mmCIF file of C-alpha atoms in Angstrom:
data_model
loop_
_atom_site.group_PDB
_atom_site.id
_atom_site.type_symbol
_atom_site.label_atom_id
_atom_site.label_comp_id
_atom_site.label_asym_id
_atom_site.label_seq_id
_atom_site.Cartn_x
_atom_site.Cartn_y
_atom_site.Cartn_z
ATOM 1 C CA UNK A 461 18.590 104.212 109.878
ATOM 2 C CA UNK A 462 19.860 106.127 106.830
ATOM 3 C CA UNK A 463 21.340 109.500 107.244
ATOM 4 C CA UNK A 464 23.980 111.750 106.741
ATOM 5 C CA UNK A 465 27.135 111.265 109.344
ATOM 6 C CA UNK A 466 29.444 114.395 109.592
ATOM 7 C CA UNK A 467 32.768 113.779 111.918
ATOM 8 C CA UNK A 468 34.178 115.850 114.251
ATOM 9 C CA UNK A 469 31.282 117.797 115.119
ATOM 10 C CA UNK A 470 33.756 120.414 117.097
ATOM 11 C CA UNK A 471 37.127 121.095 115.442
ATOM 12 C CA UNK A 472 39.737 123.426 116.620
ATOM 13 C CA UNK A 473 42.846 124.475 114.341
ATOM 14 C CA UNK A 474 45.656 126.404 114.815
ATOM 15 C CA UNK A 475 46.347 128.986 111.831
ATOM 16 C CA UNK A 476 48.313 127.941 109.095
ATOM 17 C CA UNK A 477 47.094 123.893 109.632
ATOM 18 C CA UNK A 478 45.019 122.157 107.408
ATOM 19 C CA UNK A 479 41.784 120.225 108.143
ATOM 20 C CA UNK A 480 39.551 117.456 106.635
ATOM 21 C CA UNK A 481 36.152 117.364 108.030
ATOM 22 C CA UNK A 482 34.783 113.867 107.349
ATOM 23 C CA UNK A 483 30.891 113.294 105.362
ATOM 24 C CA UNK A 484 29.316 110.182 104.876
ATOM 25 C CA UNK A 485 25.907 109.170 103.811
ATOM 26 C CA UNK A 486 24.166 105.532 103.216
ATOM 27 C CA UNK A 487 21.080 106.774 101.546
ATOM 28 C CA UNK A 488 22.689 105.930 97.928
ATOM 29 C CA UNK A 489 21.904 109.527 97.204
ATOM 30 C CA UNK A 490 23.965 110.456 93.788
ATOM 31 C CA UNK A 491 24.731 113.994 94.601
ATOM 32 C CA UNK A 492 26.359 115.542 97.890
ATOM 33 C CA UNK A 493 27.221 119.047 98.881
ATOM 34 C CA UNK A 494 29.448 121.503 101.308
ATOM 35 C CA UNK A 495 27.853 124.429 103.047
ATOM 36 C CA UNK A 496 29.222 127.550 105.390
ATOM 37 C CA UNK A 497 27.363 128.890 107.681
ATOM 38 C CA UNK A 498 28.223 131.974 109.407
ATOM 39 C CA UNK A 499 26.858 133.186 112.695
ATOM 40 C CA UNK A 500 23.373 134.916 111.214
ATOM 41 C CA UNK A 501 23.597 134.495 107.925
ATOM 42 C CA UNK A 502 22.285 131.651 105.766
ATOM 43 C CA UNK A 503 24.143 128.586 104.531
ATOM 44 C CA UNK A 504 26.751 129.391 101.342
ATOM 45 C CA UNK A 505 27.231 126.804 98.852
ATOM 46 C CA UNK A 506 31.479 125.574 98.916
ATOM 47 C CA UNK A 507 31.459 122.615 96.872
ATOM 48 C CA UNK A 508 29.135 120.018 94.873
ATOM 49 C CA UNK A 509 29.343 116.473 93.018
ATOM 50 C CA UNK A 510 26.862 114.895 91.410
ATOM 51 C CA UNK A 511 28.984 111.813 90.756
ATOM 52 C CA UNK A 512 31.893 109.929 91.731
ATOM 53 C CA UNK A 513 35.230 111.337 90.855
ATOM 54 C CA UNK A 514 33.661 114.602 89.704
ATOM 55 C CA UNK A 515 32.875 117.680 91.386
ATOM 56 C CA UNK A 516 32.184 121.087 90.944
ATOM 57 C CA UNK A 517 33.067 124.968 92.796
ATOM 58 C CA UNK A 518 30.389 126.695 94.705
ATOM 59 C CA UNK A 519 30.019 130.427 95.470
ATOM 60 C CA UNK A 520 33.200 130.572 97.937
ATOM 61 C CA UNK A 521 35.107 127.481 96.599
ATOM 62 C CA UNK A 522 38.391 129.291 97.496
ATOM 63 C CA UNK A 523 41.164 128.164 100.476
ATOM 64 C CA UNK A 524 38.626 124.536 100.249
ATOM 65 C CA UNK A 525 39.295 121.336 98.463
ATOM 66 C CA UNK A 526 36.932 118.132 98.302
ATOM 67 C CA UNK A 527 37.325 114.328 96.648
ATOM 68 C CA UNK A 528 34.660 112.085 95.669
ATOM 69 C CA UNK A 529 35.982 108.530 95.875
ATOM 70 C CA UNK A 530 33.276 106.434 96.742
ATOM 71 C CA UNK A 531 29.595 107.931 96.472
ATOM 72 C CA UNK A 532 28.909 107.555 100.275
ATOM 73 C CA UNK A 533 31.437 109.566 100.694
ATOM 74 C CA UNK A 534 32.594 113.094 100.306
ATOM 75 C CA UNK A 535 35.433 114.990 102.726
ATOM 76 C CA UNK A 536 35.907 118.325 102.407
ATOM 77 C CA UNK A 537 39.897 119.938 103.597
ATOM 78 C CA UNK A 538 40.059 123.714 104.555
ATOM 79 C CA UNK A 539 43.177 124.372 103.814
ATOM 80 C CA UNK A 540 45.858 127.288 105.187
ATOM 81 C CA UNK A 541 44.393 129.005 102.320
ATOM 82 C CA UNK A 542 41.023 129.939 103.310
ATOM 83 C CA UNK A 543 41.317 133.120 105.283
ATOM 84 C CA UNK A 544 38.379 133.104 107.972
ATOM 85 C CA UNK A 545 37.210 129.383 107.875
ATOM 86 C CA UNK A 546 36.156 129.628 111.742
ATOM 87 C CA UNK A 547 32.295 128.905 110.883
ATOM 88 C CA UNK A 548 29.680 126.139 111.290
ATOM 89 C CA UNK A 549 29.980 123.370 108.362
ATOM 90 C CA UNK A 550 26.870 121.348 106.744
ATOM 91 C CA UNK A 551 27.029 118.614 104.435
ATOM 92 C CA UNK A 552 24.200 117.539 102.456
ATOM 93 C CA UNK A 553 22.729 114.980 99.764
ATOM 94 C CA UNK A 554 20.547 114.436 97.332
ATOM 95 C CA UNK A 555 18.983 111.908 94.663
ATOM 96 C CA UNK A 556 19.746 113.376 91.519
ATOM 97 C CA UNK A 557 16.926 113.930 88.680
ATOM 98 C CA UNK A 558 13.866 113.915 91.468
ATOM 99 C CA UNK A 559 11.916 117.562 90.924
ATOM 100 C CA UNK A 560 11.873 118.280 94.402
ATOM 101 C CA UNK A 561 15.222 117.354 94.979
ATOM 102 C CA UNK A 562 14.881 117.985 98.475
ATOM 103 C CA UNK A 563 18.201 118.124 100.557
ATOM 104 C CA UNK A 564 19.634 116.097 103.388
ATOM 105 C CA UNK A 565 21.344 117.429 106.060
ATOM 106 C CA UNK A 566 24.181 116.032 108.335
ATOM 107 C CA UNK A 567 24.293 117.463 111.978
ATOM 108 C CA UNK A 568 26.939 119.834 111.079
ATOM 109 C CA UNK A 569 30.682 120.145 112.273
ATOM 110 C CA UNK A 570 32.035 123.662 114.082
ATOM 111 C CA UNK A 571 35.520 124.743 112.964
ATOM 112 C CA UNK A 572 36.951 127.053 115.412
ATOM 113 C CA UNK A 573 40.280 128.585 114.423
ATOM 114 C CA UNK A 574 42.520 129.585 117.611
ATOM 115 C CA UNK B 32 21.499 135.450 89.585
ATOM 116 C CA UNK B 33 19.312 133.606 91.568
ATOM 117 C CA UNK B 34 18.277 135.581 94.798
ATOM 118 C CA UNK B 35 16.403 134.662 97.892
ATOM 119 C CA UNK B 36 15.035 137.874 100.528
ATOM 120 C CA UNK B 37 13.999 137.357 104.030
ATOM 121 C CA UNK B 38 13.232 140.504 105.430
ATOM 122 C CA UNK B 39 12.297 139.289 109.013
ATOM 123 C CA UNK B 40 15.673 138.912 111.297
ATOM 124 C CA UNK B 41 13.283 137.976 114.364
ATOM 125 C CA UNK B 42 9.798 137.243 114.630
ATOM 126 C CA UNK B 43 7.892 136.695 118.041
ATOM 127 C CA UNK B 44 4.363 134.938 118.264
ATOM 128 C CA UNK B 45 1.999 133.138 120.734
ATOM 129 C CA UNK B 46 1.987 129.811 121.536
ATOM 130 C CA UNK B 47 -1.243 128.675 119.424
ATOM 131 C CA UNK B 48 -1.152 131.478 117.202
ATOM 132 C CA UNK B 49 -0.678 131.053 113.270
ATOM 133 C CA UNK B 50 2.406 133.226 112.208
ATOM 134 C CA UNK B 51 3.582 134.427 108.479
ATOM 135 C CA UNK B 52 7.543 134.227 107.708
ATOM 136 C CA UNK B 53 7.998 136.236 104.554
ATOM 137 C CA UNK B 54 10.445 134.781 101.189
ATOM 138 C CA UNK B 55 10.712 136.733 98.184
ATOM 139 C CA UNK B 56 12.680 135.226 95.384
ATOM 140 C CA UNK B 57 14.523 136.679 91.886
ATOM 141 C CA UNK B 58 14.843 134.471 89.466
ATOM 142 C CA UNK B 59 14.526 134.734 85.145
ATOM 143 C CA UNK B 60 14.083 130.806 84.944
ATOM 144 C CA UNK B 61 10.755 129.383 84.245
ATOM 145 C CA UNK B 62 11.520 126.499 86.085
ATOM 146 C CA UNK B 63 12.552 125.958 89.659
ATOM 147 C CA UNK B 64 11.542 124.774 93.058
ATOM 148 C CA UNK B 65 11.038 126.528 96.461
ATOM 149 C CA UNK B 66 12.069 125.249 99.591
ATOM 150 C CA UNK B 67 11.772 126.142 103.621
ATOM 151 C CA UNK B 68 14.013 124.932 105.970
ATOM 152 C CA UNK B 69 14.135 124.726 109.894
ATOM 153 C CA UNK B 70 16.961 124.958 111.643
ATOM 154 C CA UNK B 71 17.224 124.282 115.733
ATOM 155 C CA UNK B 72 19.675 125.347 117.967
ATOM 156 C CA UNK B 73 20.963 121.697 117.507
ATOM 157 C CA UNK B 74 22.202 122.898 114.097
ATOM 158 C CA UNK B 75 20.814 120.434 111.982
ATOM 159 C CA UNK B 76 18.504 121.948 108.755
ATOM 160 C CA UNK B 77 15.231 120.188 109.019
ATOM 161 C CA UNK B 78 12.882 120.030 105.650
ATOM 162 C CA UNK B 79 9.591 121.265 105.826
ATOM 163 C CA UNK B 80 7.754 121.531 102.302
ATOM 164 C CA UNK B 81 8.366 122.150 98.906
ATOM 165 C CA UNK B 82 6.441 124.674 95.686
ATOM 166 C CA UNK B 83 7.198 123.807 92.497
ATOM 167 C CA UNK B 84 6.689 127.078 90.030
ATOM 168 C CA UNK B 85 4.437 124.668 87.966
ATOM 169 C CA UNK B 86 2.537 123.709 90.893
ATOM 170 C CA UNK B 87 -1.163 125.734 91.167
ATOM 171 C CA UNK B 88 -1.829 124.784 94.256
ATOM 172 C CA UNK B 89 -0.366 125.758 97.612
ATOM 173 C CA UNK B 90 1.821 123.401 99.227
ATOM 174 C CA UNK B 91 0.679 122.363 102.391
ATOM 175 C CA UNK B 92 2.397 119.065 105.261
ATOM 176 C CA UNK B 93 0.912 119.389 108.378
ATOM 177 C CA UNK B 94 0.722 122.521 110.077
ATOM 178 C CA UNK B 95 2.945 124.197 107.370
ATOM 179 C CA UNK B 96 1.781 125.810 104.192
ATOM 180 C CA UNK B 97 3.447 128.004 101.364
ATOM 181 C CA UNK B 98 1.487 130.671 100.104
ATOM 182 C CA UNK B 99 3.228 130.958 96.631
ATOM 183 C CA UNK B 100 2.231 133.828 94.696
ATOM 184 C CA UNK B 101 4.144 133.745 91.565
ATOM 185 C CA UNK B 102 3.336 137.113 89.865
ATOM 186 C CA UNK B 103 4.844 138.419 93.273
ATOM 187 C CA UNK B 104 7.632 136.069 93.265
ATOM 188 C CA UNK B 105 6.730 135.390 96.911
ATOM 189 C CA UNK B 106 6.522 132.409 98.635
ATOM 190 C CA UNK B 107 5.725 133.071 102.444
ATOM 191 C CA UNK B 108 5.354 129.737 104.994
ATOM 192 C CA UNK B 109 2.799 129.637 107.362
ATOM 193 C CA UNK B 110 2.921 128.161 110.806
ATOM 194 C CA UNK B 111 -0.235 127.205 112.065
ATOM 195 C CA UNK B 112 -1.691 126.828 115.540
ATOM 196 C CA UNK B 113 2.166 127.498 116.634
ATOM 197 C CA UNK B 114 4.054 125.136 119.542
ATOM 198 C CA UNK B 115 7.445 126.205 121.535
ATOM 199 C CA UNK B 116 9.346 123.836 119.447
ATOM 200 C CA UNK B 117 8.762 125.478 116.687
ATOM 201 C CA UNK B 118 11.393 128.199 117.831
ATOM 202 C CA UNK B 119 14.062 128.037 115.909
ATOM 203 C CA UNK B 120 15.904 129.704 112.998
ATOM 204 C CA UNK B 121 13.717 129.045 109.694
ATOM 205 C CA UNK B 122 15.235 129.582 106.012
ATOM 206 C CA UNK B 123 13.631 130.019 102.328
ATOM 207 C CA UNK B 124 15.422 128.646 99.457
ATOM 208 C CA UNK B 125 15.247 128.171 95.722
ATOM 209 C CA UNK B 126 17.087 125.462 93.204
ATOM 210 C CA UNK B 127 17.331 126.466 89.799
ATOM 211 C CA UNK B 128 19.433 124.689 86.598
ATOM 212 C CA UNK B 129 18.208 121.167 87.467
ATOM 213 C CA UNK B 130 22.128 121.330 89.475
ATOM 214 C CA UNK B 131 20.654 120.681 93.416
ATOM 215 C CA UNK B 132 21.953 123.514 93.982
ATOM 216 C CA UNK B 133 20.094 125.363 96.639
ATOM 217 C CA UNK B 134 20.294 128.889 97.335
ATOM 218 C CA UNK B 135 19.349 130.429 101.059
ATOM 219 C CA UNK B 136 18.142 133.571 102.611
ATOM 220 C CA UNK B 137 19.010 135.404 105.302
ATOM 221 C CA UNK B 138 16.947 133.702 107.692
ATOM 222 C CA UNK B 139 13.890 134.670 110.063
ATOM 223 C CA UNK B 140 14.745 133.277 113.699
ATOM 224 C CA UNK B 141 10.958 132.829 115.397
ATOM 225 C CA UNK B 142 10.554 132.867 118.790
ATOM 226 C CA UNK B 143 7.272 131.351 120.292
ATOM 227 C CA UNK B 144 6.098 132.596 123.454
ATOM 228 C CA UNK B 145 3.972 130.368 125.770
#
């Protein structure tokens, strides 16, 4: 079945250490995003691509990085940097140039910084 | 800048029972698309239906429906003949600039009550 794969789906960092949560889809959708969600709040766009080996910030881009090697795949790294990243993290995808362009979800990963 | 506006934190209804969930959108573009989301406890964000602002008619799949009324930049979901899975945390969004970018509200979590 087609779908969005997000690994770990529980993460716990120490401060200070960086982490790469993994996202891969085998829908052949072009585009792929990085969410935040924080506990009652909505989801907060990080980081986009709508094609390999190009990408573009989001709203709270900062303390994140991403890479867009392959199109089924796109990590994103929250680095020492970010200064609360303890929060729930969803990737998406999409087909570029459809109207709707109607989202995918992954099942989410849950960074918990001790 | 684009803004979505859910001004429901909780709602509560009876098993059976249609229910409203209110979205309110600000946008200057002429062109965009509305979304609703759902999102159980599981995490993952579910799709449920789709406006386009060309679109005349109300979207409808299902039990769901949009009531989109553009001079009010509104576009409210309806949940009809309500079941106890349908508790869960439910969230409006827009897409503008052709991008896939999606902005969310807040959120309305619903509660249905057998």
């Amino acid at each position: 079945d087609g779908g969005i794969t997000q690994s770990p789906k529980y993460l716990f960092r120490k401060e200070g250490q960086n982490v790469t949560l993994s996202c891969e889809q085998n829908l052949n959708h072009d585009a792929m995003y990085w969410y935040r969600q924080d506990p009652g709040q909505g989801l907060r766009l990080i980081y986009y691509s709508q094609i390999v080996n190009d990408f573009q910030k989001g709203d709270i881009a900062e303390g994140y990085s991403v890479s867009r090697e392959k199109k089924e795949s796109f990590p994103l790294t929250v680095t020492s940097a970010q200064k609360n990243p303890t929060a729930f993290y969803l990737c998406a995808s999409s087909i570029m140039g459809n109207g709707a362009n109607v989202l995918t979800f992954g099942a989410g990963s849950r960074l918990t910084v001790l | 800048a684009q803004k979505i506006t859910q001004t429901q934190p909780g709602m509560f209804v009876q098993e059976k029972e249609a229910v409203t969930l209110d979205c309110t959108y600000d946008t200057s573009d002429q062109s965009y698309g509305l979304f609703w989301y759902k999102q159980p406890s599981s995490g993952e964000m579910i799709f449920l239906i789709y406006q386009g602002s060309y679109d005349e008619q109300n979207a409808t799949e299902g039990r769901y429906s949009l009531n989109f009324q553009k001079a009010r930049k509104s576009a409210n979901l309806v949940i009809s003949a309500s079941q106890l899975g349908d508790s869960a945390m439910y969230f409006c969004a827009s897409i503008y600039n052709q991008g896939g970018k999606l902005i969310f509200g807040q959120g309305t979590e619903l509660s249905v009550k057998p």
